[in-house]
Each structure stands twice: as structure tokens, then as C-alpha cells.
Tab-separated table of C-alpha atoms and ligand atoms in Angstrom:
chain	number	residue	atom	x	y	z
O	1	MET	CA	-12.216	22.397	4.538
O	2	THR	CA	-8.536	21.719	5.289
O	3	VAL	CA	-8.132	21.094	8.982
O	4	ARG	CA	-4.826	22.332	10.302
O	5	THR	CA	-3.578	22.330	13.872
O	6	ALA	CA	-2.670	25.765	15.184
O	7	PRO	CA	1.054	26.206	15.980
O	8	VAL	CA	0.405	26.814	19.671
O	9	PHE	CA	-0.993	23.265	19.933
O	10	ASN	CA	2.293	21.728	18.695
O	11	ASP	CA	4.303	19.081	20.570
O	12	ASN	CA	6.756	21.387	22.314
O	13	PRO	CA	6.733	20.656	26.056
O	14	PHE	CA	7.201	24.348	26.857
O	15	LYS	CA	5.790	27.001	24.528
O	16	LEU	CA	7.260	30.430	23.941
O	17	GLY	CA	5.752	33.616	22.587
O	18	ILE	CA	6.594	37.295	22.304
O	19	PHE	CA	4.380	39.721	24.227
O	20	SER	CA	3.576	43.409	23.728
O	21	PRO	CA	5.906	44.480	20.892
O	22	ASN	CA	3.009	46.476	19.373
O	23	CYS	CA	3.142	48.925	22.313
O	24	SER	CA	5.667	51.703	22.909
O	25	GLY	CA	7.983	50.602	25.704
O	26	GLY	CA	6.976	46.931	25.278
O	27	LEU	CA	6.784	45.742	28.874
O	28	ALA	CA	9.685	47.774	30.338
O	29	VAL	CA	8.442	50.921	32.079
O	30	THR	CA	11.714	52.785	31.655
O	31	LYS	CA	13.099	56.079	30.419
O	32	VAL	CA	16.304	54.673	28.874
O	33	PRO	CA	16.702	55.961	25.306
O	34	GLU	CA	16.925	52.441	23.870
O	35	ARG	CA	13.473	51.555	25.254
O	36	TRP	CA	11.286	49.764	22.719
O	37	ASN	CA	10.283	51.671	19.625
O	38	ASN	CA	7.100	49.943	18.439
O	39	SER	CA	7.503	50.956	14.788
O	40	TRP	CA	6.013	48.663	12.159
O	41	GLU	CA	9.521	47.975	10.820
O	42	ASN	CA	10.686	46.786	14.242
O	43	ASN	CA	7.579	44.633	14.712
O	44	LEU	CA	8.031	42.999	11.335
O	45	ARG	CA	11.734	42.250	11.910
O	46	LEU	CA	10.991	40.779	15.315
O	47	ALA	CA	8.081	38.688	14.040
O	48	GLN	CA	10.156	37.202	11.259
O	49	MET	CA	13.016	36.370	13.644
O	50	ALA	CA	10.632	34.740	16.119
O	51	ASP	CA	8.985	32.790	13.306
O	52	GLU	CA	12.291	31.469	11.977
O	53	ALA	CA	13.412	30.569	15.507
O	54	GLY	CA	10.312	28.359	15.909
O	55	LEU	CA	8.491	30.307	18.628
O	56	GLU	CA	4.803	29.437	18.881
O	57	PHE	CA	3.116	32.830	19.004
O	58	LEU	CA	3.099	36.612	18.988
O	59	LEU	CA	0.740	38.323	21.443
O	60	PRO	CA	-0.154	42.031	21.319
O	61	ILE	CA	-1.736	44.249	23.957
O	62	ALA	CA	-4.939	46.093	23.069
O	63	ARG	CA	-4.433	49.554	24.545
O	64	TRP	CA	-6.278	52.736	23.607
O	65	ILE	CA	-4.569	55.351	25.760
O	66	GLY	CA	-1.191	55.456	27.531
O	67	TYR	CA	-0.347	55.347	31.221
O	68	GLY	CA	1.235	58.816	31.428
O	69	GLY	CA	4.512	59.465	33.221
O	70	ALA	CA	7.602	60.894	31.561
O	71	THR	CA	7.366	58.418	28.668
O	72	ASN	CA	3.574	58.067	28.424
O	73	PHE	CA	4.144	54.302	28.589
O	74	HIS	CA	1.940	52.535	25.999
O	75	GLY	CA	1.005	55.908	24.532
O	76	SER	CA	1.656	54.579	21.017
O	77	VAL	CA	0.051	51.266	20.126
O	78	LEU	CA	-0.408	49.408	16.850
O	79	GLU	CA	-4.019	48.175	16.699
O	80	THR	CA	-4.010	44.416	17.151
O	81	VAL	CA	-6.211	43.067	14.313
O	82	THR	CA	-4.516	45.083	11.594
O	83	TRP	CA	-1.128	44.339	13.187
O	84	ALA	CA	-1.873	40.602	13.167
O	85	ALA	CA	-3.083	40.642	9.555
O	86	GLY	CA	0.106	42.366	8.407
O	87	LEU	CA	2.353	39.991	10.312
O	88	LEU	CA	0.478	36.855	9.239
O	89	ALA	CA	0.970	37.910	5.621
O	90	GLN	CA	4.726	38.095	6.151
O	91	THR	CA	5.445	35.065	8.355
O	92	LYS	CA	5.210	31.315	7.717
O	93	ASN	CA	4.622	29.177	10.792
O	94	ILE	CA	3.899	31.254	13.864
O	95	ASN	CA	0.465	31.915	15.478
O	96	VAL	CA	-0.318	35.628	15.561
O	97	PHE	CA	-2.929	36.648	18.122
O	98	SER	CA	-5.300	39.575	18.110
O	99	THR	CA	-6.246	40.928	21.513
O	100	ILE	CA	-9.883	41.934	21.570
O	101	HIS	CA	-11.820	43.897	24.169
O	102	THR	CA	-15.275	42.381	24.176
O	103	ALA	CA	-17.003	45.688	24.992
O	104	PHE	CA	-15.254	47.685	22.261
O	105	ASN	CA	-15.716	45.261	19.337
O	106	HIS	CA	-18.877	43.781	17.835
O	107	PRO	CA	-18.750	39.955	17.919
O	108	VAL	CA	-20.044	39.491	14.347
O	109	VAL	CA	-17.292	41.787	13.045
O	110	VAL	CA	-14.601	40.088	15.131
O	111	ALA	CA	-15.706	36.581	14.083
O	112	LYS	CA	-15.283	37.589	10.461
O	113	GLN	CA	-11.976	39.421	11.005
O	114	LEU	CA	-10.439	36.388	12.713
O	115	ALA	CA	-11.859	33.939	10.169
O	116	THR	CA	-10.463	36.092	7.369
O	117	MET	CA	-6.998	36.105	8.958
O	118	ASP	CA	-7.186	32.373	9.597
O	119	ASN	CA	-7.878	31.802	5.903
O	120	MET	CA	-5.155	34.242	4.807
O	121	SER	CA	-2.573	32.449	6.941
O	122	ASN	CA	-3.563	28.809	6.578
O	123	GLY	CA	-4.802	28.544	10.150
O	124	ARG	CA	-2.477	30.759	12.190
O	125	ALA	CA	-4.847	33.333	13.710
O	126	GLY	CA	-5.444	33.374	17.476
O	127	LEU	CA	-7.810	35.286	19.778
O	128	ASN	CA	-6.929	36.756	23.174
O	129	VAL	CA	-10.161	37.794	24.898
O	130	VAL	CA	-10.115	40.751	27.304
O	131	CYS	CA	-13.306	41.494	29.228
O	132	GLY	CA	-12.309	44.971	30.441
O	133	TRP	CA	-10.802	46.637	33.486
O	134	ASN	CA	-9.187	49.896	32.388
O	135	LYS	CA	-11.741	52.634	33.142
O	136	PRO	CA	-9.942	55.545	31.393
O	137	GLU	CA	-10.154	53.531	28.173
O	138	TYR	CA	-13.922	53.161	28.516
O	139	ASP	CA	-14.037	56.939	29.123
O	140	ALA	CA	-11.915	57.555	26.022
O	141	LEU	CA	-14.409	55.539	23.975
O	142	GLY	CA	-17.398	57.253	25.589
O	143	MET	CA	-18.583	54.056	27.257
O	144	THR	CA	-19.532	53.161	30.801
O	145	MET	CA	-17.565	50.361	32.394
O	146	PRO	CA	-19.771	48.080	34.493
O	147	ASP	CA	-18.396	48.317	38.042
O	148	ASP	CA	-18.808	44.667	38.830
O	149	HIS	CA	-16.949	41.685	37.425
O	150	GLU	CA	-20.203	39.679	37.137
O	151	THR	CA	-21.626	41.987	34.456
O	152	ARG	CA	-18.318	42.298	32.574
O	153	TYR	CA	-17.852	38.550	32.345
O	154	ARG	CA	-21.545	37.823	31.675
O	155	PHE	CA	-21.266	40.206	28.746
O	156	GLY	CA	-17.964	38.573	27.717
O	157	GLN	CA	-19.554	35.131	27.799
O	158	GLU	CA	-22.441	36.118	25.548
O	159	TRP	CA	-19.996	37.902	23.222
O	160	PHE	CA	-17.801	34.817	22.996
O	161	ASP	CA	-20.752	32.428	22.560
O	162	ILE	CA	-21.761	34.430	19.496
O	163	VAL	CA	-18.231	34.323	18.030
O	164	ARG	CA	-17.975	30.592	18.648
O	165	LYS	CA	-21.343	29.902	17.045
O	166	LEU	CA	-20.458	31.993	14.005
O	167	TRP	CA	-17.274	29.915	13.620
O	168	THR	CA	-19.197	26.653	13.392
O	169	GLU	CA	-22.609	27.400	11.829
O	170	THR	CA	-22.829	27.456	8.067
O	171	GLY	CA	-26.350	28.869	7.873
O	172	PRO	CA	-28.071	31.988	9.282
O	173	PHE	CA	-29.414	31.982	12.844
O	174	ASP	CA	-31.172	34.369	15.227
O	175	TRP	CA	-29.697	35.314	18.575
O	176	ASP	CA	-31.845	36.519	21.453
O	177	GLY	CA	-29.565	37.260	24.373
O	178	GLU	CA	-29.299	39.680	27.251
O	179	PHE	CA	-26.953	42.017	25.369
O	180	TYR	CA	-27.361	41.131	21.675
O	181	GLN	CA	-30.387	40.500	19.475
O	182	LEU	CA	-29.258	39.367	16.031
O	183	ARG	CA	-31.403	38.394	13.038
O	184	ASP	CA	-30.306	35.996	10.293
O	185	THR	CA	-26.688	36.345	11.233
O	186	TYR	CA	-23.856	34.201	9.880
O	187	SER	CA	-20.187	34.518	8.982
O	188	LEU	CA	-18.607	32.771	6.013
O	189	PRO	CA	-15.982	31.662	5.349
O	190	LEU	CA	-15.464	29.706	8.533
O	191	PRO	CA	-11.943	29.734	10.002
O	192	LYS	CA	-9.457	27.416	8.319
O	193	THR	CA	-8.642	25.489	11.501
O	194	ASP	CA	-11.277	23.553	13.366
O	195	LYS	CA	-9.963	25.169	16.561
O	196	VAL	CA	-8.802	28.786	16.650
O	197	PRO	CA	-6.699	29.022	19.845
O	198	ILE	CA	-8.234	31.131	22.603
O	199	PHE	CA	-6.170	32.962	25.245
O	200	ASN	CA	-7.489	34.739	28.299
O	201	ALA	CA	-5.838	36.493	31.235
O	202	ALA	CA	-7.869	37.007	34.359
O	203	GLY	CA	-7.284	36.811	38.075
O	204	SER	CA	-10.776	37.382	39.470
O	205	GLN	CA	-12.957	34.393	40.283
O	206	GLN	CA	-15.407	35.399	37.536
O	207	GLY	CA	-12.502	35.722	35.099
O	208	ARG	CA	-11.055	32.350	36.074
O	209	ASP	CA	-14.460	30.740	35.586
O	210	PHE	CA	-14.676	32.384	32.168
O	211	ALA	CA	-11.239	31.033	31.213
O	212	VAL	CA	-12.061	27.529	32.440
O	213	ARG	CA	-15.170	27.497	30.253
O	214	ASN	CA	-13.681	29.066	27.145
O	215	ALA	CA	-9.887	29.371	26.923
O	216	ASP	CA	-7.243	26.939	25.725
O	217	TYR	CA	-4.599	28.820	27.726
O	218	LEU	CA	-5.033	31.066	30.744
O	219	PHE	CA	-2.315	33.578	31.706
O	220	THR	CA	-1.441	34.055	35.320
O	221	PRO	CA	1.530	35.932	36.787
O	222	ALA	CA	4.309	33.853	38.395
O	223	ILE	CA	4.971	35.737	41.615
O	224	ASP	CA	5.563	32.927	44.057
O	225	LEU	CA	6.086	29.592	42.319
O	226	ASP	CA	4.671	27.527	45.196
O	227	ARG	CA	1.507	29.552	44.981
O	228	SER	CA	1.521	29.128	41.171
O	229	ARG	CA	1.777	25.343	41.533
O	230	GLU	CA	-1.407	25.308	43.641
O	231	GLU	CA	-3.154	27.726	41.312
O	232	ILE	CA	-2.339	25.559	38.295
O	233	ALA	CA	-3.628	22.422	40.023
O	234	THR	CA	-6.868	24.178	40.995
O	235	ILE	CA	-7.547	25.491	37.514
O	236	LYS	CA	-6.737	22.179	35.849
O	237	GLU	CA	-9.047	20.394	38.251
O	238	GLN	CA	-11.834	22.922	37.639
O	239	ALA	CA	-11.379	22.514	33.869
O	240	ALA	CA	-11.384	18.718	34.098
O	241	GLY	CA	-14.653	19.034	36.043
O	242	VAL	CA	-16.291	20.551	32.953
O	243	GLY	CA	-14.532	18.175	30.548
O	244	ARG	CA	-11.953	20.684	29.361
O	245	ASN	CA	-8.173	20.903	29.224
O	246	VAL	CA	-6.805	24.381	29.987
O	247	GLY	CA	-3.073	25.084	29.929
O	248	LEU	CA	-1.476	27.766	32.081
O	249	PHE	CA	0.886	30.364	30.649
O	250	THR	CA	2.765	33.088	32.423
O	251	LEU	CA	4.542	36.259	31.351
O	252	SER	CA	8.306	36.810	31.729
O	253	TYR	CA	10.884	39.405	30.783
O	254	VAL	CA	14.440	38.674	29.741
O	255	VAL	CA	17.764	40.376	30.343
O	256	CYS	CA	20.308	37.891	29.033
O	257	ARG	CA	23.997	38.782	28.824
O	258	PRO	CA	27.273	36.778	28.668
O	259	THR	CA	27.732	37.191	32.434
O	260	ARG	CA	25.300	37.425	35.309
O	261	LYS	CA	26.939	40.612	36.484
O	262	GLU	CA	26.380	42.380	33.166
O	263	ALA	CA	22.734	41.276	33.092
O	264	GLU	CA	22.080	42.384	36.665
O	265	GLU	CA	23.767	45.737	36.129
O	266	TYR	CA	21.712	46.430	33.025
O	267	HIS	CA	18.553	45.319	34.814
O	268	HIS	CA	19.293	47.750	37.635
O	269	TYR	CA	20.133	50.538	35.190
O	270	TYR	CA	16.891	50.419	33.220
O	271	SER	CA	14.404	49.222	35.834
O	272	GLN	CA	15.643	51.054	38.942
O	273	GLU	CA	17.830	54.044	38.113
O	274	ASN	CA	15.800	54.942	35.016
O	275	ALA	CA	12.330	53.567	35.710
O	276	ASP	CA	9.392	55.761	34.763
O	277	TRP	CA	8.024	55.539	38.305
O	278	GLU	CA	5.084	57.828	37.641
O	279	ALA	CA	3.854	55.488	34.889
O	280	VAL	CA	4.562	52.444	37.102
O	281	ASP	CA	2.393	53.908	39.874
O	282	ASN	CA	-0.362	54.821	37.433
O	283	ILE	CA	-0.485	51.210	36.216
O	284	ILE	CA	-0.519	49.846	39.747
O	285	ASN	CA	-3.244	52.241	40.918
O	286	LEU	CA	-5.460	51.489	37.928
O	287	MET	CA	-5.011	47.748	38.297
O	288	PHE	CA	-5.640	47.955	42.021
O	289	ALA	CA	-8.909	49.786	41.423
O	290	HIS	CA	-10.416	47.641	38.686
O	291	ALA	CA	-8.480	44.453	37.904
O	292	GLU	CA	-7.562	41.351	39.807
O	293	SER	CA	-4.940	40.100	37.352
O	294	PHE	CA	-2.366	40.548	40.126
O	295	PRO	CA	-3.445	39.584	43.635
O	296	LYS	CA	-4.510	42.746	45.475
O	297	GLU	CA	-2.456	41.886	48.558
O	298	VAL	CA	0.816	41.970	46.618
O	299	ILE	CA	0.310	44.379	43.738
O	300	ARG	CA	1.706	47.386	45.610
O	301	LEU	CA	4.805	45.336	46.487
O	302	LEU	CA	5.454	44.630	42.821
O	303	ARG	CA	6.787	48.069	41.858
O	304	ASP	CA	10.195	46.720	40.841
O	305	ARG	CA	8.742	43.974	38.696
O	306	MET	CA	6.274	46.396	37.149
O	307	ALA	CA	9.157	48.612	36.080
O	308	GLY	CA	11.257	45.679	34.853
O	309	GLY	CA	8.562	43.939	32.821
O	310	HIS	CA	4.981	44.850	33.719
O	311	GLY	CA	4.862	42.348	36.569
O	312	GLY	CA	6.361	39.482	34.567
O	313	TYR	CA	8.711	36.825	35.923
O	314	PRO	CA	12.306	38.129	35.727
O	315	LEU	CA	14.689	36.009	33.638
O	316	VAL	CA	17.870	37.955	34.343
O	317	GLY	CA	21.365	36.550	33.992
O	318	ASP	CA	23.718	34.606	31.742
O	319	PRO	CA	22.223	32.047	29.318
O	320	ASP	CA	22.412	29.210	31.878
O	321	THR	CA	20.634	31.283	34.523
O	322	VAL	CA	17.911	32.284	32.068
O	323	ALA	CA	17.458	28.649	30.968
O	324	ASP	CA	17.286	27.642	34.666
O	325	GLY	CA	14.502	30.172	35.214
O	326	ILE	CA	12.525	28.825	32.280
O	327	GLN	CA	13.023	25.289	33.526
O	328	ARG	CA	11.665	26.323	36.940
O	329	LEU	CA	8.518	27.658	35.252
O	330	TYR	CA	8.151	24.371	33.376
O	331	GLU	CA	8.626	22.327	36.558
O	332	THR	CA	6.035	24.479	38.325
O	333	GLY	CA	3.503	23.277	35.767
O	334	PHE	CA	3.344	26.163	33.335
O	335	ALA	CA	2.835	25.128	29.705
O	336	GLY	CA	4.687	28.165	28.420
O	337	THR	CA	5.637	31.783	28.861
O	338	THR	CA	5.713	34.993	26.932
O	339	LEU	CA	9.015	36.841	26.576
O	340	ALA	CA	9.803	40.541	26.399
O	341	PHE	CA	13.048	42.496	26.105
O	342	VAL	CA	13.922	46.164	26.549
O	343	ASP	CA	14.847	46.300	22.847
O	344	TYR	CA	13.366	43.118	21.379
O	345	VAL	CA	15.117	43.340	18.007
O	346	GLU	CA	18.572	43.941	19.500
O	347	GLU	CA	18.287	41.375	22.294
O	348	PHE	CA	16.267	38.502	20.838
O	349	PRO	CA	19.126	37.101	18.668
O	350	TYR	CA	21.336	36.462	21.716
O	351	PHE	CA	18.459	34.668	23.463
O	352	ARG	CA	17.789	32.650	20.293
O	353	ASP	CA	21.434	31.642	19.856
O	354	GLU	CA	22.287	30.937	23.499
O	355	VAL	CA	19.120	30.048	25.397
O	356	LEU	CA	16.995	28.144	22.853
O	357	PRO	CA	19.702	25.458	22.298
O	358	ARG	CA	19.978	25.012	26.069
O	359	LEU	CA	16.206	24.493	26.272
O	360	GLU	CA	16.471	21.863	23.515
O	361	ASP	CA	19.294	20.114	25.395
O	362	ARG	CA	17.082	19.978	28.484
O	363	GLY	CA	14.145	18.541	26.527
O	364	LEU	CA	11.943	21.603	27.067
O	365	ARG	CA	11.855	22.432	23.374
O	366	LEU	CA	12.106	20.261	20.281
O	367	PRO	CA	14.366	21.216	17.376
O	368	VAL	CA	12.387	23.605	15.180
O	369	ALA	CA	11.343	21.046	12.542
O	370	GLY	CA	10.334	18.505	15.216
O	371	ALA	CA	7.818	20.707	16.987
O	372	ALA	CA	5.454	21.177	14.063
U	1	FMN	C1	-0.758	38.135	29.168
U	1	FMN	C2	-1.791	39.188	29.449
U	1	FMN	C3	-2.357	39.898	28.401
U	1	FMN	C4	-3.296	40.897	28.652
U	1	FMN	N1	-3.722	41.656	27.632
U	1	FMN	C5	-4.496	42.723	27.897
U	1	FMN	C6	-4.777	43.660	26.906
U	1	FMN	O1	-4.283	43.552	25.800
U	1	FMN	N2	-5.579	44.691	27.200
U	1	FMN	C7	-6.121	44.880	28.436
U	1	FMN	O2	-6.825	45.841	28.651
U	1	FMN	N3	-5.866	43.991	29.405
U	1	FMN	C8	-5.056	42.958	29.179
U	1	FMN	N4	-4.750	42.092	30.175
U	1	FMN	C9	-5.522	42.198	31.421
U	1	FMN	C10	-6.525	41.043	31.551
U	1	FMN	O3	-6.998	40.535	30.360
U	1	FMN	C11	-7.746	41.310	32.438
U	1	FMN	O4	-8.571	42.252	31.852
U	1	FMN	C12	-7.362	41.781	33.752
U	1	FMN	O5	-6.576	40.802	34.300
U	1	FMN	C13	-8.565	42.049	34.638
U	1	FMN	O6	-9.342	40.890	34.780
U	1	FMN	P1	-9.683	40.339	36.222
U	1	FMN	O7	-10.142	41.494	37.033
U	1	FMN	O8	-10.697	39.277	35.994
U	1	FMN	O9	-8.434	39.787	36.766
U	1	FMN	C14	-3.744	41.146	29.964
U	1	FMN	C15	-3.194	40.429	31.023
U	1	FMN	C16	-2.201	39.477	30.774
U	1	FMN	C17	-1.602	38.762	31.945
């Protein structure tokens, strides 16, 4: 088997990815007419631009029903495995992740889907594991969501143990677990890489423990950077305690314009004057009830950031200001961030041309050929 290192494990000091282009609205909960149209054509154009610009990864959201409001934010969503397969076939270097809900997808099927994509793409598939929080989605699938985090993550652990075993065993095995009993199961071919990159995003203690045991990168929101610095140290220490190295990623959104004033005015226009506040409040209420991805004590104070970019870190300003913001994330200890734009295809080229060279000048990114 050819062993290839996944792009997200390259030598770039600070990694960059694109988040949520498969969902209508992307991450901006806004009514402006130019809000993100998640058509396949737009996704393909964006993926190819990000690939050529040397970004490490594309990350989709797995969403089964929208959040309502005037725009039904995330009401239209390209399914993540089929989306990833299509994009991997038409890109060259970038990691394309699938986001998988453990409860909604059988582990033997997922192990084979990811291994197939990894072979199709010469080792560029990635897996983002989601252990569940959004009750209306369980209802839409006719399933009961376990109320407690313990059960959700215990299930997620068994699910992931099966996937991991299928990715390394070449012969059939039996599995006698709490949730799955499998006879003579196996999955060939194995993935092309010896290490398919694993992402996870969780804020609860059970979720953090899951990430420490299983993920290569854990996502955590950057709300207060001093708090993030402590959080990063704690997680790294916990991971070291079990002999693992876990990197921390965050999520950001970008409004980059030639002047700070233009960027701030546009930010205000789409995320304040034209926010879809009903959808914003639906997201916040659902997260408050069932998820701990954002700390409960601050989530209701995050309305503005939810409208601007789903609670991401705002990178708003001229190219220097945006590069400064990214540098602050790097200095806080983050290994990378995802990016999102109101209209990704329209706005990404300016970021690529103006911000990426500044990040190279500051040593945060290597020239495209050097990172591989
Ligand atoms: C970068 C990122 C990606 C996520 N992707 C999804 C997703 O696609 N689908 C989903 O239902 N939840 C998604 N989540 C939510 C988390 O995976 C997780 O389910 C949530 O934080 C609740 O877990 P917790 O209660 O342990 O914090 C995402 C969160 C982040 C920060």
C-alpha cells in the first residue's frame, strides 16, 4: 500500500480550511440577497480555487433540516459524503472532509465510504465525527436522541472503534459491543493513507474526552482568547497524558475589503440590519438546550456573532487587519482556522490575493509548493 500523508498534516504552521459551503447561507445568518447559494456549481468553483490557493481542507456541515426564520437558514444542504466524493474527483491536493453523525450512519458503511474516497483521491479523505445534539433532526429521522451526553458519546466511541478497526484489519472479525453485534465483518480496500485525519467539535466534558482519545484536531470557538489559551493548554496536557497529540482549530468568518471602513459597513449591513434574527434565535435556543459547543454562560450573548458567522471569530477589516486577526489566533495556540464568507466565490479571491501573501510574509504559511 502507498502511504501518503494527508494534506492537513503538512508543514504549514497555521492551517486554513473552508467551512460550510455545502449549506444554504454558509455561516452568515442573513437575509441579504447575495447570501450564499450552495449550488453544486458554486461549491465546485470554490473548492477548485481553495485547492489551487493551497488551503488544507474543505469541511461541510451535516444538516438534515433547516433552522427556520425568513430564510430557513441551512434549509438546503448538499449531503456530505456525496459532496466530498464529487469534490475529491475534481481537485488535486486538498483534504475534503465528510461530516458524519454517528447515530444516523452505520459504521461499516461509513468505513467503506471513506476508504473508497481515500483510494479515489490518493489519500485526501477526512472524517469529521458528530455525536449528536440537534433534537429536531433526530425527530425528522424518526429516532430518539439520548438526553444525556454520556450515552451519546459512549455510542460515538463504540461507533468510532468499529470504523478504526475496519480501517486496519485485513481479515473478518466479530464485534460484540453494547450497541453493535457484527459477525465476520471487514472492509476492503483499506484507506490509502495510514492515517485518515479525524476532526471533532465538542464543548462538553464527555465530548472533549472523546476528542482527546480519538481526534487529530478538535474545534473550539474563539470567544475570549485568554480563555482559549487556557483551554488549549488543558486539552494538550490531557492528550499528552494518554500519549496523543491533538491540535486545536477554531472557526472564523471573513469580511475583507480594501479599507476597514468598507469592511465594517458591510459587516453591519448583512449581520445587523439584515440578520435573520428568528433563525439566529432558533439556533441559539437549540444549542442552549442540547449542545455545549458554546459555553452556556455566554451563548445568549453571542447573537451578533451568530448572525455574522455562526459564532465564529470575526476577521473584519482591510487585509492587514484580517492578517493581524489570524496571527492572534496563531499566537493564542490554535493550529488553524476555518474560513467562511457571505458569498464565498465572490470574496475568496480577494482574501487569496491580499491576505495569504501577508500570512506567508509573517511565516504563518509556507509558499504553496513548500507546504506539501
Ligand atoms: C467546526 C464545527 C463543525 C460542526 N459540524 C457539525 C455538523 O456538521 N453537524 C452537527 O449537527 N453539528 C456540528 N457541530 C456541532 C458539534 O459537533 C457537537 O455536536 C456539538 O458541539 C455538541 O457537542 P457537545 O454538547 O459535546 O458540545 C459542529 C461544530 C463545530 C464547531
